Structure formats: C-alpha cells, structure tokens
Amino acid sequence: MGHYRETTSPRVTLVDRDVYLIDLFHLGEPRLIGAYLIMDERPALVEVGPANSLEHLLEGLHLLGLDPQALECVLLTHIHLDHGGATGHLLERLPHLTVYVHPNGAPHLVDPSRLLRSAQRLFGDIDARFGPAKPVDPGRIHVLGDGQEVRLGRRILVALDAPGHAGHHLVYWEPEQRWAFAGDVCGVHLPDGFYVNPPTPPPEFHLDLWLRSIWRIRALSPRRLLYTHFGWTDTPEKYLDSLESGLRARAEMVRRELEAGTASERICELFRERFEGEMARVLGPILLERYRRLGDARINTLGLVRYWQKHRRVGPQEGFPGGPPNG
C-alpha cells in the first residue's frame, strides 16, 4: 500500500503516536480486516472485526501491553459482521466497555437475527465466514447522531453520518489531526497495489447518498484516511477520486443493462468480466482473490441492481427482504 509500516510485530502497526492498527488475520489471512486502537485517557477501539477474529484482536492488545479490561470504548463505523460481529463477545468479556454506533445500527446489535438472516442469504455459511454474533445489552450502547463528539481524553472524535455503503454508516473524524476513520464509505483498498474498490452489497447501498458522503469527506480536506480494509493513506484526494469514478462506472454499467432488459444473472457475469477483469490486470490474480474474499462480483452486482430497481424503478422489481446484511 505504500503507507503500511510494520513495527514490533506484523500483527500490530504504529500509525502515529498513540494509534495502532491491529491486524485481525481474518480466516488466517493477513491485512484484510483491521481494528484501530487509540491509546488515551479512555482507550478505544475503532471496529472490532468478525467474531471469529476476536482472539487475534485480544492478542494485538496484549502485544501492545494493554490489559483488555482497560478498554472503555468501541466505536463501530457500521454493524456489518466484518466490522462489528465480535461486539457482543467482547462486551461479554469486558463488563465496563461501551459501544458507540449509529442509531439505525443499534437495534441490530441488540437483536442480530435480521442481520444474520440477510448475511446468510448473501454469503451462505456465515458461521464459517464470520463466526456467530451475540446480542448486546441495550444499556451498553450509546447511539451517535451526526456531529456528536466522543471525548477520549486528548483526542476527540466527531461522528459524521456517512450513508451510501449502508444507511447506518458513520465516519469518525478527528478535527485536530484531520483524520477520518472511514469504515467502508471510502471504499476498500488493500496493501500491495493501488485500487479502490467500492463495496455495494444489498439491501442498503444507495448511490446518491454515497456520492454525497464522498463529497462531504472531500470538503473536510482530510489529511489521512484510515481504512478497515486495510491500512491508511496520506493522499486522500487520489483515493476519493478513484472511489468516485469506480462507483459511477459500476452503477452506470448496471443501469444500462437493466434498461436493456438484461437478466440479473447475466449482469453479474458482465460485471465480473469488466471490473474483476480490470482488477486482475491492475493487481494480478492473487491480490484480486484477496479483494474477492471481502465481497465478490455477485454480491456487489446484487446491491447495484436492487438500488436501480428500488430507487429509480429501472428494470423488473425484485425484493431483498430482511435487515442490513454484512458487506
């Protein structure tokens, strides 16, 4: 990635001063999913990852010499299983921990049944992929509206409503540093090559809202974007431009095919040929496969098809029942 630096361990990377990136080694794979530890008066994690990566998260804390019982805050960008699936398990072990989340995401932490059903339809065996999610006591959830602050001590993070990838997505903005902990709304960018992939799963993907979120982040002139997938960049404009152009190209391709009456299955094939083919040319087959482990052409096409059918009435109307899936 160019901005990824290893320090004391490949599992833990110093980002800057008192912020560390913990590699969650999702399904044994390095540099796919990360959580950020902020060491302050109130130690905090931004993201916790999937349930089946919890032990890697705890190991990272121990490598940094932090007793997990000292953690006070978990800040979730959104509740998809690769970002927040371990939340219930972690809170069960750490009785003083509070989780911060978007108001629309909170009910799915309390009762994850709709989230799990939706993810099951997308991914199949979600226990094998993410591990089982556990409910969270509503008394331990703090919902954050747009512009609300979380004071950790020296650092203050501001929650910014950033829908598009999901309707319940937050970006955590640190004004002093001009950093944005971006979740998925700034796309997916894995180390070892330059490519920003927009994850567009159903049912909450919304093109117009996502573009507005990109413009809002760009208007803040961020100095650093910190990705859950994976690492960070100090050239945000380049990354946001790439994300926006890729998002528009994918959405336009699917819209044209729907207007032409192309079946969803065929659109998925065309999407894979064009965009995964492009990724293979730019990144090579090994790195392409790493991106596909986070969300393949079928999942991303389904979200785009549903968006045009539901919000723009393009093509035959097909349902995607259930709550917000993982993505």
PDB file of N, CA and C in Angstrom, residues 116-156:
ATOM      1  N   LEU A 116     -28.323 -11.430  10.614  1.00  0.00           N
ATOM      2  CA  LEU A 116     -27.770 -12.757  10.332  1.00  0.00           C
ATOM      3  C   LEU A 116     -28.508 -13.429   9.181  1.00  0.00           C
ATOM      4  N   ARG A 117     -29.832 -13.298   9.152  1.00  0.00           N
ATOM      5  CA  ARG A 117     -30.588 -13.898   8.045  1.00  0.00           C
ATOM      6  C   ARG A 117     -30.185 -13.281   6.712  1.00  0.00           C
ATOM      7  N   SER A 118     -30.023 -11.977   6.709  1.00  0.00           N
ATOM      8  CA  SER A 118     -29.660 -11.278   5.481  1.00  0.00           C
ATOM      9  C   SER A 118     -28.257 -11.669   5.025  1.00  0.00           C
ATOM     10  N   ALA A 119     -27.314 -11.722   5.964  1.00  0.00           N
ATOM     11  CA  ALA A 119     -25.956 -12.129   5.634  1.00  0.00           C
ATOM     12  C   ALA A 119     -25.915 -13.575   5.147  1.00  0.00           C
ATOM     13  N   GLN A 120     -26.764 -14.420   5.726  1.00  0.00           N
ATOM     14  CA  GLN A 120     -26.813 -15.826   5.307  1.00  0.00           C
ATOM     15  C   GLN A 120     -27.208 -15.934   3.838  1.00  0.00           C
ATOM     16  N   ARG A 121     -28.171 -15.114   3.409  1.00  0.00           N
ATOM     17  CA  ARG A 121     -28.594 -15.168   2.014  1.00  0.00           C
ATOM     18  C   ARG A 121     -27.474 -14.734   1.075  1.00  0.00           C
ATOM     19  N   LEU A 122     -26.656 -13.792   1.528  1.00  0.00           N
ATOM     20  CA  LEU A 122     -25.570 -13.295   0.682  1.00  0.00           C
ATOM     21  C   LEU A 122     -24.377 -14.233   0.655  1.00  0.00           C
ATOM     22  N   PHE A 123     -23.984 -14.715   1.833  1.00  0.00           N
ATOM     23  CA  PHE A 123     -22.697 -15.388   1.957  1.00  0.00           C
ATOM     24  C   PHE A 123     -22.785 -16.888   2.162  1.00  0.00           C
ATOM     25  N   GLY A 124     -23.955 -17.413   2.501  1.00  0.00           N
ATOM     26  CA  GLY A 124     -24.030 -18.832   2.783  1.00  0.00           C
ATOM     27  C   GLY A 124     -23.667 -19.098   4.242  1.00  0.00           C
ATOM     28  N   ASP A 125     -22.640 -19.880   4.470  1.00  0.00           N
ATOM     29  CA  ASP A 125     -22.264 -20.313   5.816  1.00  0.00           C
ATOM     30  C   ASP A 125     -21.575 -19.157   6.551  1.00  0.00           C
ATOM     31  N   ILE A 126     -22.370 -18.346   7.241  1.00  0.00           N
ATOM     32  CA  ILE A 126     -21.791 -17.165   7.894  1.00  0.00           C
ATOM     33  C   ILE A 126     -21.033 -17.532   9.162  1.00  0.00           C
ATOM     34  N   ASP A 127     -21.389 -18.661   9.803  1.00  0.00           N
ATOM     35  CA  ASP A 127     -20.618 -19.063  10.975  1.00  0.00           C
ATOM     36  C   ASP A 127     -19.182 -19.371  10.591  1.00  0.00           C
ATOM     37  N   ALA A 128     -18.997 -20.033   9.456  1.00  0.00           N
ATOM     38  CA  ALA A 128     -17.645 -20.337   8.999  1.00  0.00           C
ATOM     39  C   ALA A 128     -16.927 -19.076   8.551  1.00  0.00           C
ATOM     40  N   ARG A 129     -17.644 -18.159   7.948  1.00  0.00           N
ATOM     41  CA  ARG A 129     -17.015 -16.962   7.395  1.00  0.00           C
ATOM     42  C   ARG A 129     -16.728 -15.904   8.451  1.00  0.00           C
ATOM     43  N   PHE A 130     -17.680 -15.698   9.380  1.00  0.00           N
ATOM     44  CA  PHE A 130     -17.565 -14.610  10.346  1.00  0.00           C
ATOM     45  C   PHE A 130     -17.614 -15.055  11.799  1.00  0.00           C
ATOM     46  N   GLY A 131     -18.141 -16.235  12.069  1.00  0.00           N
ATOM     47  CA  GLY A 131     -18.403 -16.642  13.438  1.00  0.00           C
ATOM     48  C   GLY A 131     -19.764 -16.147  13.895  1.00  0.00           C
ATOM     49  N   PRO A 132     -20.308 -16.750  14.951  1.00  0.00           N
ATOM     50  CA  PRO A 132     -21.652 -16.371  15.414  1.00  0.00           C
ATOM     51  C   PRO A 132     -21.646 -15.046  16.158  1.00  0.00           C
ATOM     52  N   ALA A 133     -22.631 -14.200  15.866  1.00  0.00           N
ATOM     53  CA  ALA A 133     -22.783 -12.938  16.583  1.00  0.00           C
ATOM     54  C   ALA A 133     -23.608 -13.155  17.846  1.00  0.00           C
ATOM     55  N   LYS A 134     -23.334 -12.340  18.870  1.00  0.00           N
ATOM     56  CA  LYS A 134     -24.094 -12.387  20.123  1.00  0.00           C
ATOM     57  C   LYS A 134     -24.811 -11.063  20.331  1.00  0.00           C
ATOM     58  N   PRO A 135     -26.006 -11.109  20.927  1.00  0.00           N
ATOM     59  CA  PRO A 135     -26.725  -9.852  21.210  1.00  0.00           C
ATOM     60  C   PRO A 135     -25.955  -8.986  22.198  1.00  0.00           C
ATOM     61  N   VAL A 136     -26.206  -7.679  22.124  1.00  0.00           N
ATOM     62  CA  VAL A 136     -25.592  -6.698  23.004  1.00  0.00           C
ATOM     63  C   VAL A 136     -26.669  -6.110  23.914  1.00  0.00           C
ATOM     64  N   ASP A 137     -26.362  -5.986  25.193  1.00  0.00           N
ATOM     65  CA  ASP A 137     -27.258  -5.358  26.151  1.00  0.00           C
ATOM     66  C   ASP A 137     -27.500  -3.907  25.726  1.00  0.00           C
ATOM     67  N   PRO A 138     -28.752  -3.509  25.517  1.00  0.00           N
ATOM     68  CA  PRO A 138     -29.010  -2.130  25.058  1.00  0.00           C
ATOM     69  C   PRO A 138     -28.495  -1.080  26.016  1.00  0.00           C
ATOM     70  N   GLY A 139     -28.325  -1.414  27.297  1.00  0.00           N
ATOM     71  CA  GLY A 139     -27.805  -0.456  28.256  1.00  0.00           C
ATOM     72  C   GLY A 139     -26.340  -0.126  28.054  1.00  0.00           C
ATOM     73  N   ARG A 140     -25.678  -0.902  27.195  1.00  0.00           N
ATOM     74  CA  ARG A 140     -24.255  -0.672  26.947  1.00  0.00           C
ATOM     75  C   ARG A 140     -24.003  -0.055  25.581  1.00  0.00           C
ATOM     76  N   ILE A 141     -25.078   0.400  24.944  1.00  0.00           N
ATOM     77  CA  ILE A 141     -24.980   1.019  23.624  1.00  0.00           C
ATOM     78  C   ILE A 141     -25.214   2.512  23.754  1.00  0.00           C
ATOM     79  N   HIS A 142     -24.353   3.292  23.126  1.00  0.00           N
ATOM     80  CA  HIS A 142     -24.503   4.756  23.070  1.00  0.00           C
ATOM     81  C   HIS A 142     -24.649   5.133  21.600  1.00  0.00           C
ATOM     82  N   VAL A 143     -25.806   5.637  21.219  1.00  0.00           N
ATOM     83  CA  VAL A 143     -26.019   6.000  19.823  1.00  0.00           C
ATOM     84  C   VAL A 143     -25.468   7.400  19.578  1.00  0.00           C
ATOM     85  N   LEU A 144     -24.953   7.593  18.376  1.00  0.00           N
ATOM     86  CA  LEU A 144     -24.315   8.849  17.995  1.00  0.00           C
ATOM     87  C   LEU A 144     -25.029   9.462  16.796  1.00  0.00           C
ATOM     88  N   GLY A 145     -25.547  10.653  16.982  1.00  0.00           N
ATOM     89  CA  GLY A 145     -26.090  11.407  15.869  1.00  0.00           C
ATOM     90  C   GLY A 145     -25.006  12.166  15.142  1.00  0.00           C
ATOM     91  N   ASP A 146     -25.351  12.693  13.991  1.00  0.00           N
ATOM     92  CA  ASP A 146     -24.392  13.434  13.180  1.00  0.00           C
ATOM     93  C   ASP A 146     -23.838  14.622  13.949  1.00  0.00           C
ATOM     94  N   GLY A 147     -22.506  14.708  14.019  1.00  0.00           N
ATOM     95  CA  GLY A 147     -21.863  15.824  14.685  1.00  0.00           C
ATOM     96  C   GLY A 147     -21.601  15.632  16.160  1.00  0.00           C
ATOM     97  N   GLN A 148     -22.078  14.541  16.747  1.00  0.00           N
ATOM     98  CA  GLN A 148     -21.825  14.313  18.165  1.00  0.00           C
ATOM     99  C   GLN A 148     -20.380  13.881  18.392  1.00  0.00           C
ATOM    100  N   GLU A 149     -19.841  14.258  19.542  1.00  0.00           N
ATOM    101  CA  GLU A 149     -18.440  14.009  19.853  1.00  0.00           C
ATOM    102  C   GLU A 149     -18.286  12.852  20.835  1.00  0.00           C
ATOM    103  N   VAL A 150     -17.165  12.156  20.678  1.00  0.00           N
ATOM    104  CA  VAL A 150     -16.727  11.172  21.656  1.00  0.00           C
ATOM    105  C   VAL A 150     -15.378  11.655  22.180  1.00  0.00           C
ATOM    106  N   ARG A 151     -15.330  12.005  23.456  1.00  0.00           N
ATOM    107  CA  ARG A 151     -14.099  12.520  24.059  1.00  0.00           C
ATOM    108  C   ARG A 151     -13.344  11.365  24.709  1.00  0.00           C
ATOM    109  N   LEU A 152     -12.157  11.113  24.193  1.00  0.00           N
ATOM    110  CA  LEU A 152     -11.328  10.032  24.716  1.00  0.00           C
ATOM    111  C   LEU A 152     -10.268  10.549  25.672  1.00  0.00           C
ATOM    112  N   GLY A 153     -10.086  11.833  25.739  1.00  0.00           N
ATOM    113  CA  GLY A 153      -9.029  12.473  26.504  1.00  0.00           C
ATOM    114  C   GLY A 153      -8.441  13.569  25.648  1.00  0.00           C
ATOM    115  N   ARG A 154      -7.192  13.396  25.259  1.00  0.00           N
ATOM    116  CA  ARG A 154      -6.590  14.374  24.351  1.00  0.00           C
ATOM    117  C   ARG A 154      -7.290  14.371  23.001  1.00  0.00           C
ATOM    118  N   ARG A 155      -7.711  13.215  22.561  1.00  0.00           N
ATOM    119  CA  ARG A 155      -8.361  13.092  21.249  1.00  0.00           C
ATOM    120  C   ARG A 155      -9.872  13.204  21.381  1.00  0.00           C
ATOM    121  N   ILE A 156     -10.443  13.899  20.418  1.00  0.00           N
ATOM    122  CA  ILE A 156     -11.894  13.990  20.286  1.00  0.00           C
ATOM    123  C   ILE A 156     -12.262  13.494  18.897  1.00  0.00           C
TER     124      ILE A 156
END
